[in-house]
Amino acid sequence: MKFNVDMQYLLNTFKKMVYIPSPVGYPDKMAPAFKEITAELGLSATYDNRETAYITLEGEDASKTVLITSHLDTLGLMVRKINADGTLLVRKLGGTCLPSIDGETVTVQLQG
């Protein structure tokens, strides 16, 4: 089976989704973009009670099932305190690996 891949569409879609603030547990900004993209592709999704999206595609051989998964939210941190020197005291949300984030650029988003 050969696929024609529109690399510009993939890049634009990737950028669109990556730039949407979507901290773990707050999918409200990501969900509409995901629904728009699935509609552009002629697909529809079903959702469970935790707002996990499922898209079913028919294949050539129904005797096998393949599952591909991805996060629509960002694994992140919760700011517990802003220290006097400007550093942040944080709590992990999701599977963040703290030793790998030193020096990373972050976006602090107010919730409430």
PDB file of C-alpha atoms in Angstrom:
ATOM      1  CA  MET A   1       0.000   0.000   0.000  1.00  0.00           C
ATOM      2  CA  LYS A   2       1.416   3.402  -0.989  1.00  0.00           C
ATOM      3  CA  PHE A   3       0.435   6.675   0.624  1.00  0.00           C
ATOM      4  CA  ASN A   4       0.802  10.197  -0.691  1.00  0.00           C
ATOM      5  CA  VAL A   5       1.843  12.348   2.262  1.00  0.00           C
ATOM      6  CA  ASP A   6       1.214  16.089   2.225  1.00  0.00           C
ATOM      7  CA  MET A   7       4.219  17.178   4.288  1.00  0.00           C
ATOM      8  CA  GLN A   8       3.143  20.831   4.416  1.00  0.00           C
ATOM      9  CA  TYR A   9      -0.280  19.860   5.791  1.00  0.00           C
ATOM     10  CA  LEU A  10       1.380  17.629   8.406  1.00  0.00           C
ATOM     11  CA  LEU A  11       3.774  20.397   9.434  1.00  0.00           C
ATOM     12  CA  ASN A  12       1.036  23.039   9.625  1.00  0.00           C
ATOM     13  CA  THR A  13      -1.244  20.735  11.611  1.00  0.00           C
ATOM     14  CA  PHE A  14       1.574  19.771  13.977  1.00  0.00           C
ATOM     15  CA  LYS A  15       2.425  23.438  14.609  1.00  0.00           C
ATOM     16  CA  LYS A  16      -1.238  24.312  15.128  1.00  0.00           C
ATOM     17  CA  MET A  17      -1.621  21.659  17.808  1.00  0.00           C
ATOM     18  CA  VAL A  18       1.736  22.193  19.532  1.00  0.00           C
ATOM     19  CA  TYR A  19       1.109  25.906  20.021  1.00  0.00           C
ATOM     20  CA  ILE A  20      -2.237  25.392  21.793  1.00  0.00           C
ATOM     21  CA  PRO A  21      -1.806  25.655  25.587  1.00  0.00           C
ATOM     22  CA  SER A  22      -3.066  22.325  26.901  1.00  0.00           C
ATOM     23  CA  PRO A  23      -1.803  21.560  30.390  1.00  0.00           C
ATOM     24  CA  VAL A  24      -2.656  18.126  31.730  1.00  0.00           C
ATOM     25  CA  GLY A  25      -6.259  17.951  32.854  1.00  0.00           C
ATOM     26  CA  TYR A  26      -7.315  21.006  30.810  1.00  0.00           C
ATOM     27  CA  PRO A  27      -8.133  19.792  27.289  1.00  0.00           C
ATOM     28  CA  ASP A  28     -10.702  22.551  26.703  1.00  0.00           C
ATOM     29  CA  LYS A  29      -8.535  24.487  24.212  1.00  0.00           C
ATOM     30  CA  MET A  30      -7.168  21.430  22.423  1.00  0.00           C
ATOM     31  CA  ALA A  31     -10.469  19.587  21.920  1.00  0.00           C
ATOM     32  CA  PRO A  32     -12.025  22.055  19.413  1.00  0.00           C
ATOM     33  CA  ALA A  33      -8.846  22.057  17.294  1.00  0.00           C
ATOM     34  CA  PHE A  34      -8.765  18.253  17.337  1.00  0.00           C
ATOM     35  CA  LYS A  35     -12.418  18.104  16.235  1.00  0.00           C
ATOM     36  CA  GLU A  36     -11.713  20.618  13.444  1.00  0.00           C
ATOM     37  CA  ILE A  37      -8.734  18.616  12.170  1.00  0.00           C
ATOM     38  CA  THR A  38     -10.609  15.308  12.229  1.00  0.00           C
ATOM     39  CA  ALA A  39     -13.480  16.931  10.299  1.00  0.00           C
ATOM     40  CA  GLU A  40     -11.000  18.305   7.704  1.00  0.00           C
ATOM     41  CA  LEU A  41      -9.845  14.724   7.164  1.00  0.00           C
ATOM     42  CA  GLY A  42     -13.397  13.415   6.849  1.00  0.00           C
ATOM     43  CA  LEU A  43     -13.129  11.536  10.144  1.00  0.00           C
ATOM     44  CA  SER A  44     -15.174  11.546  13.309  1.00  0.00           C
ATOM     45  CA  ALA A  45     -14.230  10.684  16.850  1.00  0.00           C
ATOM     46  CA  THR A  46     -16.084   9.185  19.763  1.00  0.00           C
ATOM     47  CA  TYR A  47     -15.238  10.167  23.331  1.00  0.00           C
ATOM     48  CA  ASP A  48     -15.290   8.355  26.651  1.00  0.00           C
ATOM     49  CA  ASN A  49     -16.205   9.897  30.023  1.00  0.00           C
ATOM     50  CA  ARG A  50     -12.661  11.298  30.427  1.00  0.00           C
ATOM     51  CA  GLU A  51     -12.808  13.001  27.010  1.00  0.00           C
ATOM     52  CA  THR A  52     -10.370  10.504  25.472  1.00  0.00           C
ATOM     53  CA  ALA A  53     -10.897  10.573  21.702  1.00  0.00           C
ATOM     54  CA  TYR A  54     -11.165   7.419  19.587  1.00  0.00           C
ATOM     55  CA  ILE A  55     -11.090   7.302  15.795  1.00  0.00           C
ATOM     56  CA  THR A  56     -11.811   4.032  14.027  1.00  0.00           C
ATOM     57  CA  LEU A  57     -10.486   3.503  10.505  1.00  0.00           C
ATOM     58  CA  GLU A  58     -11.497   0.563   8.378  1.00  0.00           C
ATOM     59  CA  GLY A  59      -8.584  -1.434   7.036  1.00  0.00           C
ATOM     60  CA  GLU A  60      -8.063  -4.006   4.331  1.00  0.00           C
ATOM     61  CA  ASP A  61      -8.041  -6.898   6.808  1.00  0.00           C
ATOM     62  CA  ALA A  62     -10.576  -6.818   9.661  1.00  0.00           C
ATOM     63  CA  SER A  63      -8.971  -9.829  11.374  1.00  0.00           C
ATOM     64  CA  LYS A  64      -6.270  -7.596  12.878  1.00  0.00           C
ATOM     65  CA  THR A  65      -6.511  -4.520  15.047  1.00  0.00           C
ATOM     66  CA  VAL A  66      -3.875  -1.810  15.429  1.00  0.00           C
ATOM     67  CA  LEU A  67      -4.025   0.903  18.077  1.00  0.00           C
ATOM     68  CA  ILE A  68      -2.094   4.149  17.828  1.00  0.00           C
ATOM     69  CA  THR A  69      -2.231   6.529  20.765  1.00  0.00           C
ATOM     70  CA  SER A  70      -1.139  10.051  21.556  1.00  0.00           C
ATOM     71  CA  HIS A  71      -1.634  12.748  24.198  1.00  0.00           C
ATOM     72  CA  LEU A  72      -3.741  15.789  23.418  1.00  0.00           C
ATOM     73  CA  ASP A  73      -2.618  17.452  26.609  1.00  0.00           C
ATOM     74  CA  THR A  74       0.845  18.532  27.653  1.00  0.00           C
ATOM     75  CA  LEU A  75       2.630  16.723  30.436  1.00  0.00           C
ATOM     76  CA  GLY A  76       3.373  19.534  32.770  1.00  0.00           C
ATOM     77  CA  LEU A  77       3.973  21.023  36.149  1.00  0.00           C
ATOM     78  CA  MET A  78       1.868  22.922  38.637  1.00  0.00           C
ATOM     79  CA  VAL A  79       3.491  26.030  40.108  1.00  0.00           C
ATOM     80  CA  ARG A  80       3.195  25.860  43.873  1.00  0.00           C
ATOM     81  CA  LYS A  81       5.249  28.969  44.618  1.00  0.00           C
ATOM     82  CA  ILE A  82       7.289  31.650  42.881  1.00  0.00           C
ATOM     83  CA  ASN A  83      10.455  32.095  44.936  1.00  0.00           C
ATOM     84  CA  ALA A  84      12.024  35.514  45.680  1.00  0.00           C
ATOM     85  CA  ASP A  85      14.801  34.796  43.147  1.00  0.00           C
ATOM     86  CA  GLY A  86      12.248  34.120  40.371  1.00  0.00           C
ATOM     87  CA  THR A  87      12.615  30.350  40.365  1.00  0.00           C
ATOM     88  CA  LEU A  88       9.537  28.162  40.581  1.00  0.00           C
ATOM     89  CA  LEU A  89       8.618  25.514  43.121  1.00  0.00           C
ATOM     90  CA  VAL A  90       6.629  22.990  41.098  1.00  0.00           C
ATOM     91  CA  ARG A  91       4.668  19.750  41.406  1.00  0.00           C
ATOM     92  CA  LYS A  92       4.729  17.156  38.622  1.00  0.00           C
ATOM     93  CA  LEU A  93       1.585  16.493  36.589  1.00  0.00           C
ATOM     94  CA  GLY A  94       1.812  13.407  34.411  1.00  0.00           C
ATOM     95  CA  GLY A  95       5.070  11.768  33.422  1.00  0.00           C
ATOM     96  CA  THR A  96       7.424  14.741  33.438  1.00  0.00           C
ATOM     97  CA  CYS A  97      11.082  13.785  33.933  1.00  0.00           C
ATOM     98  CA  LEU A  98      12.375  16.591  36.176  1.00  0.00           C
ATOM     99  CA  PRO A  99      16.125  16.122  35.507  1.00  0.00           C
ATOM    100  CA  SER A 100      15.515  16.727  31.801  1.00  0.00           C
ATOM    101  CA  ILE A 101      13.861  20.138  32.140  1.00  0.00           C
ATOM    102  CA  ASP A 102      16.680  22.302  33.510  1.00  0.00           C
ATOM    103  CA  GLY A 103      17.012  25.379  31.316  1.00  0.00           C
ATOM    104  CA  GLU A 104      13.863  24.660  29.292  1.00  0.00           C
ATOM    105  CA  THR A 105      11.579  27.474  28.231  1.00  0.00           C
ATOM    106  CA  VAL A 106       8.224  27.285  29.980  1.00  0.00           C
ATOM    107  CA  THR A 107       4.854  28.936  29.690  1.00  0.00           C
ATOM    108  CA  VAL A 108       3.106  29.724  32.970  1.00  0.00           C
ATOM    109  CA  GLN A 109      -0.645  29.663  32.488  1.00  0.00           C
ATOM    110  CA  LEU A 110      -3.094  30.913  35.091  1.00  0.00           C
ATOM    111  CA  GLN A 111      -6.032  28.632  35.813  1.00  0.00           C
ATOM    112  CA  GLY A 112      -9.114  29.648  37.597  1.00  0.00           C
TER     113      GLY A 112
END
